[in-house]
Each structure stands twice: as structure tokens, then as C-alpha cells.
Amino acid sequence: MQREPDFVPPALTTAQKQPVSAPKVAATLEELNSDAAKKVYRKRLTSSEIRLIEVHPGGEPSAVQCSTFIVPKGDLPDYEALSYVWGSQDDPKTIILDDVAWHVTPNLYCALLHLHFSDRSRIIWIDALAINQTDLEERNEQVKEMSAIYARASSTLVWLGEATDDLVVRTFEFLKFYSEFPETFRRIWRDQFTTEDTSFKIGTVSMMNRVFKLEYWKRIWIVQEILFSDKILLMYGQYNLAYDEFFACMREICAVLANPPEHLEAVFPEAHSLVALAQSAILRISEVIPACGAARHGKHMSLREWRTAQLKRSTDRRDKVFGYYGCFHPSIQKQISVDYSKALPEIITPMMRLLLQEEGLDMMFGPRMGYDPNYGIPSWVWSLMEPASVPDMAQCTISNLVDKNPGNWDAGGSRSSVLNFSEDGTMLHVKGKLIATIEATSPSFSSPPRSVSNDFFTLDQSSADLDFKTLMEYFRLAWQSLDLLPEFPSTLGFITAFWLGPTSPVLSELANWLSAGGSGSLGTTRMEYNSQVIDNLISIHFSRRMFYFMPAMMNPSTDPIVRHIQGQIDGETGLGPEDVAPGDKLCVLRGCSVPVVLRQEQDQYIILGEAYVPRAMCGEAILAAGEEEYEDFWIR
């Protein structure tokens, strides 16, 4: 990454000088346990100690009694580590900890009920009990040690929750039954399974996919806990199976259905659905489910991978950095200060500087989740706001589609990014080029202005092979089954993918339906699609608003590769961030693959997000002006 000499940035405005901390979430359990904590945590842990929990035996299923004890790291007994999600703090339950009443979340309480033996004690490391959550100094030190704690444990117990979902229960029973077969019998069983009725096979694969909907997989902390554990037991209520065995069996079964035979459509009409479901399970096992013990064998999380993991949930937004601390290479860990006394801007801004310097300007986009000025976070830094819901596959499929850049976009030209920062690190300096000032916008996919033709997109047609149809059916199934349509109501790419299948509406018909706010009905016409165009559209995966502008310097391209999609209005149209407004600036930045929308505030800018402009995605604006004609932009 090229670096420029330091520049003198424009003066800060008064509003910028004093960043504010995020509003504090009410710590219900901390308040309930405040008096008891003084008796339980009489001594602060040193950096060379950890606290373990002894779960006492008991015959009463409703009574859980535990005690704490401190041990030096150099003299650890055999212990297990619990990996779970805290869950809701509503309706807290009570256990006995060091002879005092202690409140825990219902999910932890259920786990402890299933973990305590009737005839002997059990030694477990449990974060909610082993760390004094009210002591920031102890909390900071212990969070940095969590990866080592899981690595040293004799085994990790993954608590998926109480056995309340019959489909997940049946999956555990089914995979345990399958896992007990010798390999020869497994092969015979798989051969017989392929001859079963299609609806039975779809039901079986759908049942196994249900496991990925559990809340456990959507949380941040479980990633490092699994990556550093060599031996893991999956627990769902009273059902359990070894982690590696569980997913290896699932992969074996799905693999026999993931590769469709020739002339699949003629075999049975649900072929694409079955193949897509099987591929979905395999993809999730490969990319969503953390690999058991991978970090112990030299695999570290890169900054790019950290970017794609931001849609996982955390109660405290700071944990979107701290929760992955142990996963990073030591060279990155040295640049992170685990300190819960710091406000969110002090934590995420340095991480973003590091990410942009290492990976380039494209890293601003993806899981940004919106600019949030109320938190004092610069617009080029992710605010890390929690989504309304977290898709099962958010941490791989959604983000990786952008990383693949299927259209080979190069809006900012062929030269690499040149960037630096203001002295206080809050402003980003980049080179770029103004394309136009946005003149008008329409509500997100509502009726466009009257001067805009209804048929505002045309699409080159090309034949699509079976693999592409299967891919499209996979997307359609994924977004439908995960209820993602309400979550991304104005995303052309996702809605397009949602509707594609062997028989689907033509794109212009779909566009008209979208422009009418989704009212009315869609016909189904058999249609072949240009896979590169659809890949491009799928990559635009955040809420979008249509905008209109008169190009300052752009001429229509005659290159058919460039002109996959053409605007059919006077002037030009594009898709931009939801909060784009007339007067905002459409720009390309050197080294950034997509155009951006900036909002000018005096001599500085706020970045609203990325944009899609049909005739600017491949560097046309830069070529028209010349690559030497970049301008300076200070983004705060």
C-alpha cells in the first residue's frame, strides 16, 4: 500500500472535537449480583492466574451449587471449558456460588443443570462466573487470555441450548445413528439414500440445515472458542455428539446430493431445490462453522476475514474487536489494546486505519451497517450497529460475494490506493475524482419520476448452464427460508436472486414490479440470464435508493462488456445509499473498485456509502478525465 507524506488536514469543526461514548446498556445481572460479587471475588486475578468453577454433584435437578478457586497458569488441573451464548437476561435464574445466591441467564442455568453430575464434581471454566465482570482491569486481562484458556482445556463443551426444536433433536439422533456405522455400511447407506423419494431427501437435508438456525452460531465469542479447541462435544439438551463427527457425517450425506446428474430437470422437478439445499449445508460447514482447533495449528484470522465476520452478534459493540482478539496473528494483537474503559470510537477507529492500510479502500464497505454520527465515529469507520436479525450465513456468503468482485469492477482506475490520516487519526485523506452532483432521488424502489421510462433496465441475454441455474435456486431458497426479504427490502440484487429459477420473470418485468413497490403480480416467463450481470447485482447487498444525475464527463461506452446494463432515462441513473439526497457528490476514489457518494460539509466530506452506476464501474470516469487528474478529498 502506497503512503503519501503527511498532509495538513482542514480544521476540525466544533462538533468533531469531542467524540462521545455509546449509551450504556443496563447491566441487569451486574446490578443483581453487585453485593454477592464482593464475597465471591475477594481477590483480583493476576496476569498469571485464572479462576475455575467447581460444579458440585447433586441429585436435585433444580439445584445448582458451584464454587470458585484460583489456580496459577503453570499448575492447571484438568478442566473443561464451556462455550455458549449468554442469551436473554430477562427472567434470570439463581444458583449457589460460594455459598451465596448468584443470578445467571436462563441459558446458562439450563446448561449447568445438564452439566452437573449426580456423583462427582466437575471442573469447568465459565466466563460469566470465572471473570469478575465488574472489575475492568481483571476483565481486560482475562479477555486477552481466553484463547489460551480454551486451548489448555481438556475439552470444550458447546452448549447449543435446551432441546426445544424437534428437527434439531431428530438431526442429532439421525447423525448419531449414522456415525455408529462402519465406513462400509455408511457407503451402502448413502447409495440407498440416493434412491429414496425426492421429498424424503429434501426433508432430511432441510432437517439437518435447521441446526444452522440456532442462536449459538450467530455470536462473536464462539469463533475463537472453537478455533482454539482440539476436542469439542456438541450438546443440545440431553443429546450430544462429537463436533467433528457431527459435521463430517452431515457433509458425507449432503455430498451425494450436491452434484446433480445430467439432465437433472427431466429426472424430477424439485432437483434444483434438493441440490441447492445440499450445497447450502456443505457451504455452511466449510465457511460458517469454525474449524475445530484451527488456530492451534497456525491458522490466524486475517484483517480481511475479520471484516467479513462483523455481522455476528455481540451485546457490547466493542466485542466486535475484542471478541476476535485471540484469533489474530500476534503482529496484529500488538496493535490492539483490550480495554473496556475505552469508548467505541477509540477502539474501532484504529482497527479501521489498520484495515485500510493493509487491504485498501474497498474495506470501507461491506459490513459498515451505516454511518452513525451520534457515536462520534468517523463516516469511513464502521459503526458496528447490530442488524435487526442475523442471517445464518452472514459471516461467509453475504460478505464473500463482495470480495469476489465478479464484475471485475475498477471504478477508481488501475492505480493502487493512496491514503493517509490526520494527526489525530479521525480524518481519512484520499485521491479521487468528482463524477457529478446528484440532482434527484426516488424513494427506495417506489414509483420513479414521470420522466423515467418504466423499462429502465435492459439486459443482455445469454445461455445459462445447469450449474448457474442451481446457484440461482440456492440463492432463492436461502433468502426465502431465512426470511431475508424483509431485512433487505430495497436490494435489487437480493430480490433478483430471490426470484430467479428455471422459470422466472424477465428482469425488466421484475424492475417494473419493484418500481411499483412490489404491488401486483409477476408473470413467470422462461428466460436465460447473463450470469455476470446477476453476480454484479447480487453483490449490491445493502438497502439502495435510486438517484439521477447528468454526467459531468462520461460518454456512453460502445464496449458490450461494459454495457451490460443501460439506463433508459434522460441523463444517468444509479443505485446509492438509502440516505442519498440531491446535492450529494458522486465520486470515484483512486484504488476503490466502486463509486462512492460523498456529502460535502465545508471543506470536508462525509462518506455515505458505495454506489452502482452502469457506465462508471470499469473506470470510465477516470479514463475520460485522465489518471493524473485526481483531486484531494478529506473524509471525516
XYZ file of C-alpha atoms in Angstrom:
636
model
C 0.000 0.000 0.000
C 1.430 3.352 -1.025
C 1.661 6.069 1.580
C 1.862 9.812 0.982
C 3.775 12.380 3.027
C 1.704 13.830 5.828
C -0.788 16.474 4.757
C -2.163 19.302 6.826
C -5.870 18.473 7.109
C -8.677 21.010 7.125
C -9.571 22.340 10.539
C -11.889 20.288 12.707
C -15.347 21.625 13.350
C -16.549 22.044 16.916
C -18.876 19.056 16.571
C -15.947 16.785 15.710
C -13.639 17.597 18.583
C -15.337 15.658 21.353
C -16.367 12.092 20.432
C -18.964 10.629 22.704
C -19.273 7.139 24.078
C -22.070 4.775 23.112
C -25.013 4.773 25.507
C -24.550 2.139 28.182
C -26.749 -0.940 28.207
C -28.354 -1.618 31.599
C -26.298 -4.364 33.262
C -29.165 -6.204 34.905
C -27.159 -9.192 36.134
C -24.325 -6.991 37.389
C -26.803 -4.994 39.444
C -28.428 -8.132 40.852
C -25.052 -9.653 41.730
C -23.328 -6.489 42.970
C -23.441 -7.406 46.679
C -22.689 -11.093 46.117
C -19.695 -10.214 43.910
C -17.903 -8.659 46.883
C -18.000 -12.047 48.633
C -17.219 -14.208 45.580
C -14.411 -12.130 44.063
C -12.370 -11.289 47.163
C -9.086 -11.346 45.221
C -8.348 -9.855 41.799
C -6.710 -12.281 39.381
C -3.132 -11.569 38.360
C -1.970 -11.988 34.765
C -0.565 -15.419 35.696
C -3.801 -16.798 37.201
C -7.239 -17.963 36.133
C -10.352 -18.762 38.133
C -12.063 -22.143 37.682
C -15.546 -23.285 38.664
C -16.284 -26.482 40.555
C -19.810 -27.668 39.776
C -20.809 -29.764 42.777
C -22.674 -33.065 42.447
C -26.323 -33.181 43.343
C -29.416 -35.282 42.911
C -31.844 -32.385 42.752
C -32.225 -31.347 39.087
C -33.343 -27.844 40.067
C -30.442 -27.098 42.423
C -27.069 -25.960 41.072
C -24.227 -25.354 43.508
C -20.793 -24.131 42.438
C -17.639 -22.759 43.983
C -14.698 -20.813 42.596
C -10.972 -21.356 43.071
C -7.893 -19.616 41.689
C -5.029 -21.525 40.079
C -1.735 -20.416 38.513
C -1.474 -20.977 34.773
C 1.628 -23.079 35.278
C -0.169 -25.587 37.527
C -3.581 -26.120 35.965
C -5.703 -29.183 36.801
C -7.730 -30.959 34.133
C -10.718 -28.802 33.323
C -13.342 -28.345 30.635
C -14.373 -25.038 29.065
C -17.958 -24.079 28.325
C -18.836 -22.381 25.032
C -22.352 -20.950 24.983
C -24.297 -17.757 24.407
C -25.375 -15.671 27.359
C -28.818 -15.228 25.867
C -31.544 -13.021 27.251
C -31.086 -11.529 30.713
C -34.841 -11.458 31.213
C -36.129 -13.805 33.908
C -32.712 -14.538 35.489
C -32.272 -17.788 37.422
C -30.492 -18.365 40.733
C -27.655 -20.737 41.564
C -25.483 -21.006 44.671
C -21.930 -19.735 44.072
C -19.505 -19.813 47.005
C -22.471 -20.196 49.373
C -24.242 -17.047 48.153
C -27.174 -16.625 45.776
C -25.961 -15.757 42.279
C -28.070 -14.757 39.286
C -27.373 -16.161 35.803
C -29.118 -16.075 32.445
C -31.711 -18.785 31.738
C -29.485 -20.292 29.037
C -26.505 -20.704 31.375
C -28.798 -22.092 34.064
C -30.083 -24.781 31.672
C -26.520 -25.639 30.696
C -25.472 -26.057 34.341
C -28.465 -28.304 35.021
C -27.295 -30.651 32.279
C -23.599 -30.406 33.168
C -23.596 -31.242 36.874
C -23.044 -34.903 37.743
C -25.002 -36.726 40.408
C -21.985 -38.471 41.979
C -18.901 -36.288 41.434
C -17.748 -32.727 40.912
C -16.929 -31.246 37.538
C -14.285 -28.554 36.919
C -15.294 -26.087 34.191
C -14.172 -22.646 33.054
C -17.286 -20.481 32.507
C -16.703 -16.850 31.551
C -19.737 -15.393 33.352
C -18.573 -16.911 36.651
C -14.794 -17.155 36.247
C -14.292 -13.468 35.369
C -15.320 -10.632 37.660
C -17.334 -8.740 35.053
C -17.432 -5.587 37.195
C -13.632 -5.343 37.502
C -12.416 -3.765 34.250
C -8.760 -4.498 34.919
C -9.418 -8.202 35.508
C -11.827 -8.355 32.586
C -9.290 -6.783 30.212
C -6.562 -9.268 31.197
C -8.792 -12.342 31.102
C -10.281 -11.497 27.689
C -6.760 -11.486 26.250
C -6.198 -14.941 27.790
C -9.428 -16.583 26.604
C -7.896 -18.237 23.551
C -5.229 -19.841 25.755
C -7.858 -20.924 28.291
C -9.783 -22.851 25.617
C -6.564 -24.225 24.129
C -5.465 -25.655 27.511
C -8.850 -27.208 28.350
C -9.115 -30.996 28.116
C -12.297 -30.481 26.083
C -14.753 -27.754 25.164
C -18.460 -28.238 25.803
C -20.543 -26.443 23.172
C -23.989 -25.797 24.629
C -26.428 -25.163 21.767
C -29.400 -24.720 24.077
C -32.325 -26.626 25.534
C -33.754 -29.314 23.231
C -36.867 -27.412 22.147
C -36.692 -27.876 18.353
C -37.850 -31.319 17.212
C -35.987 -31.034 13.892
C -32.669 -30.378 15.627
C -33.338 -33.279 18.015
C -34.033 -35.569 15.060
C -30.820 -34.349 13.404
C -28.781 -35.320 16.475
C -30.461 -38.728 16.638
C -30.046 -39.288 12.896
C -26.359 -38.290 12.745
C -25.517 -40.268 15.896
C -27.141 -43.335 14.321
C -25.191 -42.756 11.083
C -21.892 -42.094 12.886
C -22.003 -45.518 14.551
C -21.930 -47.317 11.171
C -18.598 -48.718 9.928
C -17.405 -46.968 6.768
C -18.557 -49.865 4.529
C -22.104 -49.639 5.864
C -22.046 -45.844 5.557
C -21.259 -46.153 1.860
C -24.093 -48.665 1.348
C -26.495 -46.413 3.271
C -25.563 -43.364 1.141
C -26.130 -45.336 -2.069
C -29.569 -46.380 -0.850
C -30.343 -42.840 0.288
C -29.923 -41.505 -3.273
C -32.725 -43.811 -4.453
C -35.195 -42.575 -1.848
C -38.221 -40.459 -2.701
C -37.240 -36.863 -3.534
C -39.484 -35.339 -0.878
C -37.866 -37.598 1.750
C -34.383 -36.483 0.709
C -35.399 -32.814 0.733
C -36.928 -33.281 4.176
C -33.768 -34.943 5.503
C -31.410 -32.260 4.189
C -33.769 -29.478 5.340
C -33.849 -31.059 8.789
C -30.044 -31.017 9.018
C -29.894 -27.399 7.822
C -32.061 -26.479 10.810
C -29.015 -26.746 13.076
C -27.523 -23.617 11.496
C -30.500 -21.521 12.618
C -29.595 -21.883 16.283
C -28.599 -18.657 18.006
C -25.238 -20.099 19.016
C -23.726 -19.743 15.527
C -24.636 -16.048 15.329
C -22.485 -14.900 18.248
C -18.967 -13.479 18.103
C -17.288 -15.166 21.048
C -17.868 -18.725 19.851
C -15.425 -18.260 16.955
C -12.199 -18.146 18.969
C -13.563 -20.645 21.481
C -13.896 -23.265 18.732
C -10.780 -22.285 16.784
C -8.617 -22.920 19.863
C -10.309 -26.157 20.981
C -8.998 -29.500 19.727
C -11.720 -31.627 21.303
C -15.332 -30.417 21.285
C -18.597 -32.010 22.360
C -21.805 -30.595 20.857
C -24.681 -30.586 23.366
C -28.355 -29.907 22.665
C -30.240 -30.580 25.859
C -29.557 -34.236 26.704
C -28.377 -35.002 23.152
C -24.692 -34.862 22.304
C -22.188 -35.822 19.617
C -18.551 -35.002 18.941
C -18.243 -31.741 16.969
C -16.062 -33.093 14.145
C -18.115 -36.280 13.849
C -21.380 -34.339 13.669
C -20.349 -32.143 10.744
C -18.314 -34.825 8.952
C -21.376 -37.088 8.827
C -23.568 -34.240 7.642
C -21.089 -33.383 4.894
C -20.889 -37.018 3.722
C -24.658 -37.294 3.390
C -25.094 -33.964 1.614
C -22.171 -34.587 -0.744
C -24.009 -37.400 -2.546
C -26.770 -34.931 -3.464
C -24.717 -31.812 -4.185
C -23.557 -32.852 -7.658
C -26.598 -33.243 -9.920
C -26.636 -35.878 -12.675
C -27.003 -34.931 -16.338
C -30.462 -33.836 -17.492
C -31.433 -33.245 -13.888
C -34.556 -31.270 -14.782
C -36.017 -34.250 -16.593
C -35.449 -36.526 -13.608
C -37.628 -34.717 -11.078
C -38.934 -31.147 -10.828
C -37.523 -30.470 -7.345
C -33.972 -31.320 -8.455
C -32.665 -27.770 -8.166
C -34.152 -27.369 -4.694
C -32.529 -30.568 -3.443
C -29.124 -29.746 -4.934
C -29.287 -26.205 -3.557
C -30.156 -27.438 -0.054
C -27.282 -29.932 -0.103
C -24.843 -27.315 -1.377
C -26.112 -24.915 1.271
C -25.257 -27.357 4.061
C -21.792 -28.081 2.655
C -21.071 -24.368 2.221
C -22.091 -23.626 5.781
C -19.929 -26.425 7.170
C -16.956 -25.160 5.153
C -17.293 -21.424 5.728
C -19.747 -20.695 8.555
C -18.849 -23.339 11.113
C -15.446 -22.569 12.700
C -12.870 -25.306 12.167
C -12.164 -27.173 15.381
C -8.665 -26.357 16.661
C -7.594 -24.495 13.508
C -5.919 -21.652 15.429
C -3.775 -24.108 17.377
C -2.251 -25.256 14.106
C -1.134 -21.869 12.829
C -4.324 -20.538 11.211
C -4.983 -16.932 12.204
C -7.811 -14.599 11.239
C -6.696 -12.016 8.690
C -7.985 -8.460 8.752
C -9.991 -9.234 5.609
C -11.607 -12.203 7.340
C -12.331 -10.014 10.366
C -14.184 -7.655 8.036
C -16.442 -10.453 6.805
C -17.236 -11.593 10.356
C -18.884 -8.371 11.530
C -22.484 -9.493 11.113
C -22.176 -11.803 14.086
C -23.908 -10.554 17.199
C -22.493 -9.127 20.396
C -24.199 -7.362 23.278
C -21.303 -4.892 23.502
C -20.209 -3.465 20.137
C -16.614 -3.266 21.383
C -16.575 -7.062 21.386
C -16.597 -6.967 17.581
C -12.911 -6.182 18.055
C -12.124 -7.713 21.452
C -14.094 -10.904 20.749
C -11.697 -11.795 17.931
C -8.510 -10.717 19.717
C -7.193 -14.237 20.200
C -7.824 -15.117 16.549
C -5.420 -12.506 15.175
C -1.744 -13.012 14.426
C 0.487 -11.706 17.261
C 1.620 -8.857 14.994
C -1.981 -7.592 14.900
C -2.624 -8.302 18.581
C 0.228 -5.944 19.474
C -1.707 -3.108 17.857
C -4.934 -3.793 19.777
C -5.432 -2.602 23.323
C -8.108 -4.676 25.072
C -9.510 -2.022 27.367
C -13.199 -1.866 28.292
C -12.740 1.596 29.781
C -12.427 2.959 26.232
C -15.415 4.168 24.226
C -16.313 2.521 20.918
C -14.716 5.222 18.677
C -11.365 4.759 20.439
C -11.457 1.042 19.641
C -12.878 0.716 16.153
C -11.164 3.735 14.544
C -7.578 2.404 14.991
C -8.742 -1.002 13.703
C -10.168 0.617 10.582
C -6.951 2.553 9.982
C -5.035 -0.705 10.171
C -7.509 -2.459 7.860
C -7.432 0.268 5.190
C -3.640 0.467 5.258
C -3.350 -3.302 4.860
C -6.202 -4.063 2.451
C -7.212 -0.838 0.680
C -10.245 1.417 0.381
C -12.712 -1.310 -0.585
C -12.612 -2.423 3.048
C -14.728 0.604 3.991
C -17.712 -1.208 2.520
C -19.433 -4.456 3.296
C -20.452 -4.707 6.961
C -20.405 -0.941 7.625
C -24.062 -1.066 8.728
C -24.495 2.640 8.334
C -22.927 5.925 9.397
C -23.968 6.775 12.945
C -22.905 10.352 13.864
C -24.413 10.084 17.352
C -21.493 7.923 18.466
C -18.700 10.244 17.354
C -17.438 7.675 14.856
C -15.970 8.932 11.536
C -18.063 8.145 8.467
C -15.283 5.989 6.966
C -15.321 3.765 10.064
C -17.894 1.032 10.635
C -20.340 1.924 13.374
C -20.876 -1.819 14.007
C -24.565 -1.357 14.686
C -26.404 -4.615 15.265
C -28.686 -5.749 12.413
C -32.338 -6.396 13.196
C -31.647 -10.085 12.637
C -28.556 -12.052 11.706
C -28.770 -14.392 8.736
C -27.373 -17.875 9.319
C -24.820 -17.400 6.559
C -23.982 -13.758 7.104
C -20.440 -14.356 8.154
C -19.462 -16.025 4.880
C -21.788 -15.937 1.921
C -23.044 -12.370 2.040
C -19.690 -10.718 2.587
C -17.638 -13.002 0.367
C -19.802 -12.180 -2.630
C -18.414 -8.656 -2.492
C -14.847 -9.868 -2.038
C -15.081 -11.933 -5.220
C -15.914 -8.777 -7.222
C -17.474 -10.898 -10.023
C -17.734 -7.954 -12.414
C -14.022 -7.078 -12.147
C -15.053 -3.563 -11.190
C -12.373 -0.892 -11.223
C -14.289 2.373 -10.919
C -11.370 4.274 -9.348
C -8.849 3.376 -12.016
C -5.975 0.931 -12.164
C -3.669 2.660 -9.682
C -3.452 1.470 -6.088
C -4.939 3.390 -3.185
C -3.014 6.351 -1.791
C -4.248 7.261 1.671
C -3.172 8.772 4.941
C -4.787 10.169 8.066
C -4.978 13.373 10.049
C -2.717 13.718 13.079
C -5.473 12.682 15.470
C -6.389 9.737 13.215
C -10.033 10.713 12.712
C -9.905 12.004 9.117
C -9.044 9.994 6.026
C -7.222 11.640 3.115
C -7.702 10.039 -0.334
C -7.363 10.878 -4.013
C -10.406 10.780 -6.270
C -12.492 12.355 -8.993
C -15.902 14.002 -8.932
C -18.299 12.454 -11.462
C -21.414 14.516 -10.857
C -23.706 16.187 -8.368
C -26.824 14.127 -7.703
C -29.894 16.016 -8.902
C -32.830 13.894 -7.763
C -33.687 10.704 -5.920
C -36.703 8.446 -5.723
C -37.994 6.536 -2.695
C -36.372 3.140 -2.409
C -37.852 1.185 -5.305
C -41.104 3.106 -5.274
C -42.566 4.696 -8.392
C -39.824 6.648 -10.211
C -40.302 10.225 -11.519
C -42.603 10.532 -14.537
C -39.732 11.387 -16.860
C -38.203 7.982 -16.236
C -39.229 5.160 -18.507
C -40.813 2.215 -16.742
C -38.475 -0.174 -18.509
C -35.358 1.393 -17.014
C -33.002 -1.552 -17.428
C -32.223 -3.753 -20.406
C -30.239 -6.911 -20.078
C -28.009 -8.781 -22.475
C -29.250 -12.341 -22.869
C -27.002 -15.372 -22.865
C -27.458 -19.056 -22.257
C -27.068 -20.239 -18.681
C -25.889 -23.742 -17.881
C -27.289 -26.055 -15.271
C -24.740 -25.056 -12.631
C -25.826 -21.437 -12.852
C -29.488 -22.378 -12.506
C -28.646 -24.429 -9.452
C -26.740 -21.482 -7.997
C -29.728 -19.211 -8.521
C -32.069 -21.721 -6.925
C -29.667 -21.883 -3.995
C -29.943 -18.122 -3.503
C -33.705 -18.184 -3.894
C -34.029 -20.894 -1.262
C -31.587 -19.240 1.096
C -33.235 -15.826 1.116
C -36.732 -17.286 1.252
C -36.066 -19.757 4.059
C -34.117 -17.235 6.148
C -36.752 -14.511 5.779
C -34.164 -12.094 4.429
C -36.524 -10.269 2.088
C -37.942 -8.017 4.860
C -34.398 -7.407 6.109
C -33.180 -6.148 2.721
C -36.402 -4.645 1.301
C -34.795 -2.452 -1.348
C -31.861 -4.528 -2.502
C -32.145 -5.152 -6.220
C -29.519 -7.874 -6.223
C -31.038 -9.967 -3.453
C -34.587 -9.603 -4.693
C -33.459 -10.504 -8.193
C -31.690 -13.599 -6.893
C -34.755 -14.437 -4.813
C -36.908 -14.682 -7.927
C -34.508 -16.429 -10.281
C -35.135 -20.066 -11.033
C -35.761 -22.300 -14.027
C -38.878 -20.210 -14.709
C -38.831 -16.599 -13.583
C -39.915 -13.103 -14.625
C -37.704 -11.253 -17.075
C -35.566 -8.580 -15.446
C -37.451 -5.657 -16.975
C -40.709 -7.093 -15.613
C -39.070 -7.520 -12.226
C -37.819 -3.924 -12.362
C -41.335 -2.670 -13.079
C -42.659 -4.710 -10.175
C -40.021 -3.227 -7.873
C -40.708 0.312 -9.063
C -44.356 -0.210 -8.146
C -43.349 -1.034 -4.599
C -43.851 -4.766 -5.052
C -47.567 -4.481 -5.732
C -49.378 -6.570 -8.304
C -48.354 -9.943 -9.655
C -45.371 -11.202 -11.584
C -45.712 -13.424 -14.596
C -43.353 -16.352 -14.997
C -41.620 -16.456 -18.337
C -38.842 -18.902 -19.107
C -35.705 -16.806 -19.514
C -31.945 -17.273 -19.730
C -29.813 -14.768 -17.795
C -26.371 -13.256 -18.070
C -24.646 -14.735 -15.026
C -22.027 -11.962 -14.749
C -24.734 -9.291 -14.582
C -26.664 -11.189 -11.929
C -23.463 -11.707 -9.923
C -22.880 -7.957 -10.075
C -26.402 -7.261 -8.865
C -26.155 -9.796 -6.053
C -23.016 -8.041 -4.847
C -25.001 -4.847 -4.183
C -26.386 -6.217 -0.945
C -27.392 -3.260 1.172
C -30.504 -1.109 1.017
C -30.381 1.122 -2.025
C -32.092 4.239 -3.322
C -32.217 5.214 -6.965
C -30.676 8.570 -7.874
C -30.398 10.622 -11.071
C -27.673 12.875 -12.408
C -26.286 14.474 -15.551
C -22.776 13.097 -16.083
C -20.008 15.671 -15.975
C -17.624 13.896 -18.325
C -18.904 10.457 -19.221
C -19.699 9.239 -22.713
C -21.750 6.095 -23.344
C -19.448 3.134 -23.835
C -19.649 1.118 -27.044
C -17.985 -1.854 -25.385
C -20.651 -4.576 -24.926
C -18.729 -5.978 -21.963
C -19.058 -2.634 -20.201
C -22.654 -2.048 -21.273
C -24.288 -4.977 -19.534
C -26.957 -2.677 -18.151
C -28.022 0.589 -19.722
C -30.123 3.315 -18.179
C -33.155 4.186 -20.276
C -33.731 7.725 -18.984
C -32.626 11.240 -19.861
C -29.234 11.564 -18.224
C -27.988 8.773 -15.970
C -29.326 6.719 -13.092
C -27.662 4.741 -10.347
C -28.245 2.962 -7.059
C -26.831 4.535 -3.930
C -27.126 4.535 -0.120
C -30.582 4.899 1.388
C -29.808 8.379 2.726
C -28.521 9.789 -0.585
C -30.054 13.222 -1.307
C -29.943 15.912 -4.009
C -26.687 17.844 -3.761
C -24.589 14.852 -2.710
C -21.486 14.136 -4.773
C -20.964 11.033 -6.874
C -17.223 10.290 -6.912
C -14.661 7.646 -7.704
C -11.661 7.179 -5.404
C -8.254 6.020 -6.558
C -7.871 2.316 -5.818
C -11.551 1.843 -4.894
C -13.449 -0.601 -7.111
C -16.891 1.025 -6.762
C -18.125 4.636 -6.966
C -18.993 6.377 -3.695
C -21.468 9.015 -2.580
C -19.976 11.870 -0.532
C -21.737 14.695 1.281
C -19.801 17.944 1.478
C -19.601 19.825 4.766
C -17.473 22.946 4.284
C -14.084 21.709 3.027
C -14.578 18.166 4.317
C -16.773 15.248 3.286
C -18.818 12.506 4.871
C -18.942 9.202 3.011
C -22.476 7.831 2.779
C -21.566 4.570 1.076
C -20.926 2.827 -2.211
C -22.966 3.230 -5.381
C -23.684 1.355 -8.601
C -23.602 3.442 -11.783
C -23.877 1.448 -15.032
C -21.214 3.318 -17.002
C -18.749 4.050 -14.203
C -17.944 0.601 -12.841
C -14.947 -0.147 -15.059
C -13.008 3.110 -14.741
C -14.750 5.084 -17.494
C -14.843 8.314 -15.461
C -11.118 8.146 -14.738
C -10.247 7.279 -18.340
C -12.272 10.235 -19.605
C -10.523 12.691 -17.276
C -7.072 11.108 -17.209
C -5.499 9.274 -14.292
C -3.297 12.272 -13.474
C -6.313 14.441 -12.661
C -7.136 13.102 -9.210
C -8.367 15.545 -6.563
C -7.829 15.564 -2.775
C -10.704 14.526 -0.511
C -10.663 14.781 3.289
C -13.305 12.421 4.719
C -14.315 12.664 8.352
